[in-house]
Amino acid sequence: MTKEINKEELLVQQEYIEKVKAINAKREQMPLAHVHSFGCQQNVSDGEKIKGMLAQMGYGFTPETAFADLILFNTCAVRENAEDRVFGNIGALKKLKEKNRNLIIAVGGCMVQQEHIAQRMKKSFPQVDIIFGTHVMHTLPQMIYEKLSENRRTLSIPESDGVIAEGLPVIRESKVKASVPIMYGCNNFCTYCIVPYVRGRERSREMSAIVAEAEALRDSGVKEIMLLGQNVNSYGKGLQTPVTFAQLLKALDDVGIPRIRFMTSHPKDASFKLIDTIAAQPKICKHLHLPVQCGSDRLLVQMNRHYTVEHYLELIEYARKKVPGITFSSDIIVGFPGETEEDFQKTLELVQKVGYMQLFTFIYSKRTGTKAADMPDPTPRKEKTDRMTRLLKVQDDIAMALVKAQVGQTVRVLVEGYGRNEGTLSGRLDNNLTVEFKADPALMGSYAMVRLTGARATVLLGELVES
Ligand code: 5AD
Ligand code: SF4
């Protein structure tokens, strides 16, 4: 069941937006907000909505905490080091708060949705004014108003299976590319992962709302959309009129944005049909992010992943056959509780067999409340970091060889930014690789044809082909 926040509730927040705006309008200078989102693209997407609401409340933005009237951290809970960084950053804000008693500090997102963290934050960091969880982001205007008008400190982390707030304003990072969440939450309960506990149950946005957002993006000139969800292959389950991810892709194809990407596909649900869809629809990028986590069937059971290495490789082989030139990327966890050298060797073997263009690698991080947190974990840290070093070496060699193999082709590139070398622009290929080439900055945001001439590590180098 989709729990969409009703219009009345959003209208109440709209009133708070107006009240904060009125307060801010009385200031001599426009107040500035510093917003930083940690973690995944979903969190960055939430951060764009937070910025949208702040802009409506009359805030401008600054990359410097020192100039900010409001500092907001949108946090991630997936690994401990991300949490440590947030605690460190907030500790450092104490001095700013002493200098400026009117500075508002807010901390939201996955990390503080965990009760033990929120309580620690409240007790040990009195400089934090607003602590808000993942299910109440849309009430930020009210929390800010109550702080400004009554100096009230808020801690709001209600338990919930999750909600969907449609129609929040958005300030996007890029004019060329846009992230579009299609679903929220996760039902998979992989034993190492905190996400299902902090982001609630899996729920999909209505297809009509997603298509309307895509149409608006197309009209504003966006050239590429990235569809976001923890498990996009189960998109549409539980909607009043259930639809499939393939149907959504078809509808988005018709909107006419030149490029469509998506992430993440769970290997247990990624189907041969999905691969057929990628093959049949040219706007869908020839790149599949298919997180395998490890190459040992024994550990995949312990992780509660519900697929085998054999099935995973079948998917990869099918994709290679049906979509020539497709590239793969993956997430790997090294040092899951009980991982032996033999298990790790199987991961290395799999990585070599698939030949990933890109790997996101993580040393296992124990998350309070998950099943894996109670599993015996005898492997010393040193052994885990050593395995990680070996994995990275194997992957570096694979990626370099794959990138070099692209040289000589002429490819279509979406120009996204400036390259590292003077006078160059940087763009992305259909298969997610990046290329740098000399060109007029006027090409920014458009497509260009580029001949690939070489590579610097895993970045391709090329020459513009005049059309
Ligand atoms: N420790 C290490 N990595 C983790 N991930 C999720 N939870 C953990 C954890 N406890 C990784 C997985 C997932 C990615 C988003 O983060 O690889 O796919
Ligand atoms: Fe975590 Fe597994 Fe859900 Fe991904 S699919 S968010 S790893 S529980």
PDB file of C-alpha atoms and ligand atoms in Angstrom, residues 40 77-80 190-195 230 264 289 291-293 303 305 330-334 336 360-367 370 372, ligand 1:
ATOM      1  CA  CYS A  40      23.725   7.466  -1.927  1.00  0.00           C
ATOM      2  CA  ALA A  77      23.722   5.174   7.896  1.00  0.00           C
ATOM      3  CA  VAL A  78      24.994   2.486   5.543  1.00  0.00           C
ATOM      4  CA  ARG A  79      28.504   2.385   7.027  1.00  0.00           C
ATOM      5  CA  GLU A  80      30.053   3.500  10.266  1.00  0.00           C
ATOM      6  CA  CYS A 190      20.043  -8.331   3.477  1.00  0.00           C
ATOM      7  CA  THR A 191      21.565  -9.275   6.819  1.00  0.00           C
ATOM      8  CA  TYR A 192      24.299  -6.584   6.807  1.00  0.00           C
ATOM      9  CA  CYS A 193      22.105  -3.668   5.729  1.00  0.00           C
ATOM     10  CA  ILE A 194      20.477  -0.954   7.831  1.00  0.00           C
ATOM     11  CA  VAL A 195      18.442   0.521   4.948  1.00  0.00           C
ATOM     12  CA  GLN A 230      16.783   0.246  -3.892  1.00  0.00           C
ATOM     13  CA  THR A 264      19.781  -0.359  -8.427  1.00  0.00           C
ATOM     14  CA  HIS A 289      24.641  -1.827 -12.070  1.00  0.00           C
ATOM     15  CA  PRO A 291      25.473  -5.475  -7.060  1.00  0.00           C
ATOM     16  CA  VAL A 292      26.700  -8.999  -6.376  1.00  0.00           C
ATOM     17  CA  GLN A 293      28.215  -8.300  -2.912  1.00  0.00           C
ATOM     18  CA  MET A 303      23.718 -12.344   3.475  1.00  0.00           C
ATOM     19  CA  ARG A 305      20.593 -12.405  -1.035  1.00  0.00           C
ATOM     20  CA  SER A 330      28.772  -3.792  -8.934  1.00  0.00           C
ATOM     21  CA  ASP A 331      29.022  -3.359  -5.174  1.00  0.00           C
ATOM     22  CA  ILE A 332      31.251  -5.741  -3.224  1.00  0.00           C
ATOM     23  CA  ILE A 333      31.492  -6.193   0.527  1.00  0.00           C
ATOM     24  CA  VAL A 334      34.853  -7.488   1.746  1.00  0.00           C
ATOM     25  CA  PHE A 336      31.504 -10.038   5.835  1.00  0.00           C
ATOM     26  CA  PHE A 360      32.162   0.049  -5.506  1.00  0.00           C
ATOM     27  CA  THR A 361      33.998  -1.779  -2.758  1.00  0.00           C
ATOM     28  CA  PHE A 362      33.301  -1.664   0.968  1.00  0.00           C
ATOM     29  CA  ILE A 363      34.799  -3.287   4.020  1.00  0.00           C
ATOM     30  CA  TYR A 364      31.952  -4.767   6.051  1.00  0.00           C
ATOM     31  CA  SER A 365      30.693  -2.364   8.688  1.00  0.00           C
ATOM     32  CA  LYS A 366      28.706  -3.700  11.640  1.00  0.00           C
ATOM     33  CA  ARG A 367      25.280  -2.049  11.875  1.00  0.00           C
ATOM     34  CA  THR A 370      20.887  -6.019  11.727  1.00  0.00           C
ATOM     35  CA  ALA A 372      24.819  -9.836  10.696  1.00  0.00           C
TER      36      ALA A 372
HETATM   37  N1  5AD B   1      28.900  -2.731   5.418  1.00  0.00           N
HETATM   38  C1  5AD B   1      29.543  -2.521   4.251  1.00  0.00           C
HETATM   39  N2  5AD B   1      28.915  -2.229   3.118  1.00  0.00           N
HETATM   40  C2  5AD B   1      27.562  -2.170   3.145  1.00  0.00           C
HETATM   41  N3  5AD B   1      26.670  -1.915   2.193  1.00  0.00           N
HETATM   42  C3  5AD B   1      25.436  -1.950   2.726  1.00  0.00           C
HETATM   43  N4  5AD B   1      25.508  -2.227   4.038  1.00  0.00           N
HETATM   44  C4  5AD B   1      26.828  -2.383   4.315  1.00  0.00           C
HETATM   45  C5  5AD B   1      27.552  -2.682   5.498  1.00  0.00           C
HETATM   46  N5  5AD B   1      26.930  -2.909   6.660  1.00  0.00           N
HETATM   47  C6  5AD B   1      27.033  -1.698   0.791  1.00  0.00           C
HETATM   48  C7  5AD B   1      26.432  -2.761  -0.123  1.00  0.00           C
HETATM   49  C8  5AD B   1      25.350  -2.015  -0.849  1.00  0.00           C
HETATM   50  C9  5AD B   1      25.935  -0.623  -0.903  1.00  0.00           C
HETATM   51  C10 5AD B   1      24.967   0.443  -1.185  1.00  0.00           C
HETATM   52  O1  5AD B   1      26.523  -0.453   0.350  1.00  0.00           O
HETATM   53  O2  5AD B   1      27.433  -3.190  -1.013  1.00  0.00           O
HETATM   54  O3  5AD B   1      25.085  -2.542  -2.118  1.00  0.00           O
END
